Every structure is written in structure tokens, then in C-alpha cells.
Coordinates of C-alpha atoms and ligand atoms in Angstrom, one line a residue:
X2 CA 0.0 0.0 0.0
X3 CA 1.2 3.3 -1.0
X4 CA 0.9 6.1 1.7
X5 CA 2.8 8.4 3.3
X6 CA 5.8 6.4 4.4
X7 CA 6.0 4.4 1.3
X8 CA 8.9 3.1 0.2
X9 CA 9.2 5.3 -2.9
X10 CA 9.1 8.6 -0.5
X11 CA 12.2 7.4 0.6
X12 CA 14.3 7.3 -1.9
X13 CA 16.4 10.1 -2.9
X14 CA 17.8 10.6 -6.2
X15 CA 20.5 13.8 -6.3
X16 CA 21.6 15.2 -9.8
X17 CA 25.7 17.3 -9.7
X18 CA 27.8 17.3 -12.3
X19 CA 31.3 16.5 -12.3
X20 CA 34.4 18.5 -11.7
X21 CA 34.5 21.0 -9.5
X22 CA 30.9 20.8 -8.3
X23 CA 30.9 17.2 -7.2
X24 CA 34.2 17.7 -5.2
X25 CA 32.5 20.7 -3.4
X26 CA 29.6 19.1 -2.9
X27 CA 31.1 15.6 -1.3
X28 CA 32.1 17.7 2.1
X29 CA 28.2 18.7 2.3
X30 CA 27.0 15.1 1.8
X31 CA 29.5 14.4 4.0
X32 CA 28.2 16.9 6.6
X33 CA 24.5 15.1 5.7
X34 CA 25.8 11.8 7.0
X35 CA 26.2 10.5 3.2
X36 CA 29.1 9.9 1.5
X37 CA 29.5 8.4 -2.1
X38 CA 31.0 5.2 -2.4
X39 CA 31.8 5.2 -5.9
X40 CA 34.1 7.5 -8.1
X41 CA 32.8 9.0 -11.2
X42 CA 36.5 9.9 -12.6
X43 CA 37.3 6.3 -12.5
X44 CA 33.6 4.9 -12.7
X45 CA 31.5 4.8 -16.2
X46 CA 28.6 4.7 -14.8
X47 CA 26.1 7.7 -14.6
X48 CA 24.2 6.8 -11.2
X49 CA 26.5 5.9 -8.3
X50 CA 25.6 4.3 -5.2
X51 CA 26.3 5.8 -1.4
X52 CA 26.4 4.5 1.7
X53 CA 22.7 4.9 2.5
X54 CA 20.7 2.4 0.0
X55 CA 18.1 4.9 -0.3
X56 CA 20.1 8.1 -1.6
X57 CA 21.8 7.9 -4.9
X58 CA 23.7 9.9 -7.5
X59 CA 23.2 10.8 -10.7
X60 CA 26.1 12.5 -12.9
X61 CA 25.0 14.5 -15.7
X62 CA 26.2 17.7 -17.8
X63 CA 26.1 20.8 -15.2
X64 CA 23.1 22.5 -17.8
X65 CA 21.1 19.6 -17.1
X66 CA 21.6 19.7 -13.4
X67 CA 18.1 22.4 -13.3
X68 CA 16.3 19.9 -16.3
X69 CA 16.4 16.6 -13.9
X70 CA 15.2 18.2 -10.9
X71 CA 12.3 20.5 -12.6
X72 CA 10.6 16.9 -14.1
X73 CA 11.3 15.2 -11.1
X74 CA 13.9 12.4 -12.6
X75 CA 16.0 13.8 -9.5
X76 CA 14.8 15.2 -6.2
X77 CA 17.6 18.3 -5.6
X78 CA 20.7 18.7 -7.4
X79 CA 23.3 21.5 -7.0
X80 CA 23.8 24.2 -10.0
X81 CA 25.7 27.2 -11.0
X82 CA 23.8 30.7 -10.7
X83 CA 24.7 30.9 -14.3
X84 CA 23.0 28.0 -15.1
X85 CA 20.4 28.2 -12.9
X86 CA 19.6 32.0 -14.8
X87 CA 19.7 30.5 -18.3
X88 CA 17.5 27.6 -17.3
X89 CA 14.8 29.9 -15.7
X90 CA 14.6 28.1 -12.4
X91 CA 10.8 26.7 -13.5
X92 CA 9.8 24.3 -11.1
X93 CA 12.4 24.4 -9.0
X94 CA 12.5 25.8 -4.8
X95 CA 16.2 26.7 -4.3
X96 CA 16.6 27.3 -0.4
X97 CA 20.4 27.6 0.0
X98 CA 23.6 29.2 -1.4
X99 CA 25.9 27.0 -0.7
X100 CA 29.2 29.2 -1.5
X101 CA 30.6 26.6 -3.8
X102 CA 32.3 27.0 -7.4
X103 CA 32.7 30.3 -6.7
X104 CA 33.7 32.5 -9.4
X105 CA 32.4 35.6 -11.7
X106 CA 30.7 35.8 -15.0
X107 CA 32.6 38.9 -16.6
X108 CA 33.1 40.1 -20.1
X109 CA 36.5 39.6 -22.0
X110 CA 38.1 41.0 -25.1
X111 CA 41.1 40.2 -27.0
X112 CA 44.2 42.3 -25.4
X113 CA 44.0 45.7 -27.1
X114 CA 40.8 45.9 -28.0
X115 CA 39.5 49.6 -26.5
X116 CA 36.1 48.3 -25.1
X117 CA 35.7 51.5 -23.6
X118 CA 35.6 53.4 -26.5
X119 CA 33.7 51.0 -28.2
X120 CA 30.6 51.2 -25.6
X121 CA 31.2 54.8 -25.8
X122 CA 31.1 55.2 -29.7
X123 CA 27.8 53.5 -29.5
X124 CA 29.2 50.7 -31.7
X125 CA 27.7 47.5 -31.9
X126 CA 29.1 44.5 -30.6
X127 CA 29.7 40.8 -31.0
X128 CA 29.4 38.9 -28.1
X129 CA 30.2 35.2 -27.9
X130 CA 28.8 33.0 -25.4
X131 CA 26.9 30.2 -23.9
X132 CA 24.6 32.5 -21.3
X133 CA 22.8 34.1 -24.0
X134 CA 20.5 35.2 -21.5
X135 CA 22.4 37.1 -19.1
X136 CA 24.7 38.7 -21.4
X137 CA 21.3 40.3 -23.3
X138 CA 20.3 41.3 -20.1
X139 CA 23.0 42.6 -18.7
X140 CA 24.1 44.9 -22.2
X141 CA 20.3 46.1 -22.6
X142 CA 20.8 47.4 -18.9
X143 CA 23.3 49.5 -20.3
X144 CA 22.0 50.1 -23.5
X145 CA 24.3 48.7 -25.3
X146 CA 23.4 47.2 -28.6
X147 CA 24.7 43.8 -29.6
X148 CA 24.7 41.0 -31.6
X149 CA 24.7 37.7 -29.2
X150 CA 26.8 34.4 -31.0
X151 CA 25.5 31.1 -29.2
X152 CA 28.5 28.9 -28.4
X153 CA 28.8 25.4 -26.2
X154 CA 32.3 25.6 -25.2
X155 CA 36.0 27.3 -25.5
X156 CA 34.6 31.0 -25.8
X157 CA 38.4 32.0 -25.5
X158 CA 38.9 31.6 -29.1
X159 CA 36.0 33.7 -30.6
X160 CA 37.9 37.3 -30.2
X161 CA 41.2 35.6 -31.7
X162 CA 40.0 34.6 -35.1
X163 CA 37.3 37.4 -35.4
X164 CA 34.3 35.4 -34.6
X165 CA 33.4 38.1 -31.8
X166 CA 34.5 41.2 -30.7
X167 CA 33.8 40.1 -26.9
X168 CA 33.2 37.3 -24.7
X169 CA 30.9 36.8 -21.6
X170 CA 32.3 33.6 -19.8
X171 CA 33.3 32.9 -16.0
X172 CA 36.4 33.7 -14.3
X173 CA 38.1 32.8 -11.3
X174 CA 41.8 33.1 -11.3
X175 CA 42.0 34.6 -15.1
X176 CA 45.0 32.4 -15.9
X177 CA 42.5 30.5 -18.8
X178 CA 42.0 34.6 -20.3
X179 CA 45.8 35.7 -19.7
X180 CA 46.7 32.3 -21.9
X181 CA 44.8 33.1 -24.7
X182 CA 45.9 37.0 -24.8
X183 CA 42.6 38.1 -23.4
X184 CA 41.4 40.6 -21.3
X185 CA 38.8 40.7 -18.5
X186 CA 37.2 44.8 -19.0
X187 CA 33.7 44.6 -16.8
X188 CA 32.2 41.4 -14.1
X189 CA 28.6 41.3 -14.7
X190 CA 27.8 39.2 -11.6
X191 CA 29.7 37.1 -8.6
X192 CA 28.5 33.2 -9.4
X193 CA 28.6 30.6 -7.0
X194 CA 26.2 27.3 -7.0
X195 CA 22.8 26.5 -5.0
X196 CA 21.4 23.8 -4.1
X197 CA 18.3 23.3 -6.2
X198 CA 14.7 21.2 -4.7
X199 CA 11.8 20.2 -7.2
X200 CA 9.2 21.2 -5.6
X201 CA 6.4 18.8 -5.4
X202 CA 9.5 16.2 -3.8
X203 CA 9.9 18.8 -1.1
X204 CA 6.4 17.9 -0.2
X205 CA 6.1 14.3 -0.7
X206 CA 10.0 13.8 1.0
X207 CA 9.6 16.7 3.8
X208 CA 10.9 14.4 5.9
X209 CA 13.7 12.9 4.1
X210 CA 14.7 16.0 2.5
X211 CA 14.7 18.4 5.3
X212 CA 17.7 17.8 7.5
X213 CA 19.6 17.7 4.4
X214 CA 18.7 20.8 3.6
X215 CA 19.8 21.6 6.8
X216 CA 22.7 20.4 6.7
X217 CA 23.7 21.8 3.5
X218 CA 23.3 25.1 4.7
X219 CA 24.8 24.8 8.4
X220 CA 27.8 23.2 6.4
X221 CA 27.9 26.2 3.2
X222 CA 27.5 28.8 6.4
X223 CA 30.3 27.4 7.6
X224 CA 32.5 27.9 5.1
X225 CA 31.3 31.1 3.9
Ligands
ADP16 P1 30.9 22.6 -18.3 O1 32.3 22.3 -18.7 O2 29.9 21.4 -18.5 O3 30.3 23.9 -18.8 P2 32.1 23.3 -15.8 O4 32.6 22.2 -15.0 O5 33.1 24.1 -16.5 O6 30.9 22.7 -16.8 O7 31.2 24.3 -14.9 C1 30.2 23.8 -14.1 C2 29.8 24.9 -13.1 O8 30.9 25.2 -12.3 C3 29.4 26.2 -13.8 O9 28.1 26.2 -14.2 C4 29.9 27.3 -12.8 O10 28.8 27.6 -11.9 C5 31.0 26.6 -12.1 N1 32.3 27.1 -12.7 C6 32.7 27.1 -14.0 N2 33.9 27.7 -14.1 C7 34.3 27.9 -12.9 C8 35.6 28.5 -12.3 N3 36.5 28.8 -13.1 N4 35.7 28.6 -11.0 C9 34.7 28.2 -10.2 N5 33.5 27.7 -10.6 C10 33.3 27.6 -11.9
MG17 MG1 34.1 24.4 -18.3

């Protein structure tokens, strides 16, 4: 019988993406009494086991951290703020910044390049980049006109073979931009990763759910 203890109410199904996220996020888990028993670097498989049978982990791409969780194929997951603005947070209760991935989203140009005097001029610009969403946002803010180039990946080489004038991407040391004879001219916005709910689990798995939550953010307060 189904009801409110049910088996299925039990089980928790967490979406992160690997890299930097999933290392940040094992120290949380951690701090929630569940740690992951199986490595995804070395591992081929996409849903990993932990040392409570109910609570498992799925890997996918850090984009489609926000997708899972808004249809319910996982309960919470962690994302970016950058990718948590281009998905539109639908769906999705996000109760905690968890001070993770920390970095800026900032725009770039190739070294010499007078960006300045371009905004100035009233020229329009080519922006490459994959948040589509913010950059618009953020150039109509300051009137700026420009023409927006979609990209997946490697936004470092638009400005060097004349794809773009500029680049929106994310920054944290600038080591990536000094190697690639780029320059960082204006940070849009400080990024760091929530955790992310859907929200009809946070009913159904109140009880399950909560002192994770919890936990999550006495741990991310922590380290703040
Ligand atoms: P992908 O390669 O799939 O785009 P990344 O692992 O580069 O994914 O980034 C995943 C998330 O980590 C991003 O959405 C962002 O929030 C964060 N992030 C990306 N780059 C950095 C960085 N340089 N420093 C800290 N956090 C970052
Ligand atoms: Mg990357």
C-alpha cells in the first residue's frame, strides 16, 4: 500500500555534475551523514551508489543539473547561478547558497581591444557565449546594442579569429584569459552554485529532504 511512508518517498535521487561541483559538494554530503561510495573519474557509470541504499547519485552535464530536478527524474541537485539563470529556475525551490564554485561571470576581449571606447562610440558589438540570457540582459541594462553568438564551449577563441569582438564567460583566477591573450574589462555578476529542490519532492520527501537541507546550509554557512 502506498501512503505516506512508502517506500518510494524514501528514496532520494540527487543530480551534480562532475568536476569541480561534485568535489564541493562531497564535504556537504559528507556533513548530511552520506558519503558516495563510488568515483565517477574512475567509474563509467552515470548513477553511483552511497552508503545509505536509499540516496543515490546521478552524474550528468552541469546544464542539465536544473532539467532533472524541474521533471522530477531527481529530487535536488546542485547548480551554478549561471546556469540556474539560463534555465529559468521553472519548477524548481532553491533554499540555499551553498558558496561553492565560486567564481564571476565577466566580459572579455582580446588584449587591445579599446572596449571602452567601443561602448562609448555606441558601436555594436559581437558577443560570444553560452549565457545568452544574461549577457542580453546585462548589455540592454546598459544600452548597449549587440549581436549575441551562441556557443557550447571554448569562448576564448572567438575574439582571436574574429568570430566576436567580446566574450561573456566565467572567471576565477584569469590564468585561462591571460593564456589566450585576453582581457577581463567589466564582471557582470559574482556566481557561486545552489542547491536546487523540485518542488512537489519537497512535499512528498519533507521528511527525508529536510535535514539535508539543513545540513547543506549549516555546512555552506560554515565555510562562507
Ligand atoms: P561545463 O564544462 O559542463 O560547462 P564546468 O565544470 O566548466 O561545466 O562548470 C560547471 C559549473 O561550475 C558552472 O556552471 C559554474 O557555476 C562553475 N564554474 C565554472 N567555471 C568555474 C571556475 N573557473 N571557478 C569556479 N566555478 C566555476
Ligand atoms: Mg568548463
Amino acid at each position: 500500500m502506498s501512503g505516506f511512508n512508502s517506500d518510494a518517498n524514501n528514496q532520494l535521487i540527487l543530480a551534480l555534475s562532475k568536476g569541480r561541483i561534485f568535489e564541493d559538494t562531497l564535504p556537504l554530503l559528507e556533513a548530511a551523514g552520506i558519503t558516495v561510495t563510488e568515483n565517477p573519474d574512475t567509474s563509467r557509470k552515470l548513477i553511483l551508489a552511497t552508503n545509505d541504499p536509499n540516496v543515490r547519485v546521478l552524474i550528468v552535464r552541469a546544464t542539465d543539473v536544473p532539467t532533472y530536478v524541474q521533471h522530477g527524474a531527481a529530487d535536488f541537485g546542485v547548480a551554478g547561478k549561471d546556469v540556474l539563470i539560463e534555465h529559468g529556475g521553472e519548477g524548481l525551490y532553491q533554499p540555499v547558497d551553498l558558496n561553492i564554485a565560486q567564481c564571476r561571470m565577466s566580459v572579455a576581449v582580446k588584449s587591445g581591444f579599446d572596449y571602452e571606447a567601443a561602448v562609448r562610440q555606441g558601436a555594436r558589438l559581437r558577443v560570444a557565449t553560452k549565457f545568452t540570457t544574461t549577457a542580453r540582459e546585462h548589455f540592454a541594462s546598459k544600452g548597449v546594442h549587440v549581436d549575441l553568438i551562441k556557443l557550447y564551449g571554448s569562448m576564448e577563441l572567438a575574439p582571436l579569429v574574429g568570430l566576436s569582438d567580446a566574450i561573456v564567460d566565467l572567471v576565477s583566477t584569469g590564468s585561462t584569459l591571460r593564456a589566450n591573450n585576453l582581457v577581463e574589462v567589466e564582471e557582470i555578476m559574482q556566481i557561486s552554485s545552489r542547491l536546487v529542490v523540485n518542488q512537489a519532492a519537497l512535499k512528498l520527501k519533507r521528511a527525508r529532504l529536510q535535514p539535508i537541507i539543513e545540513a547543506f546550509e549549516r555546512a555552506s554557512k560554515a565555510r562562507a
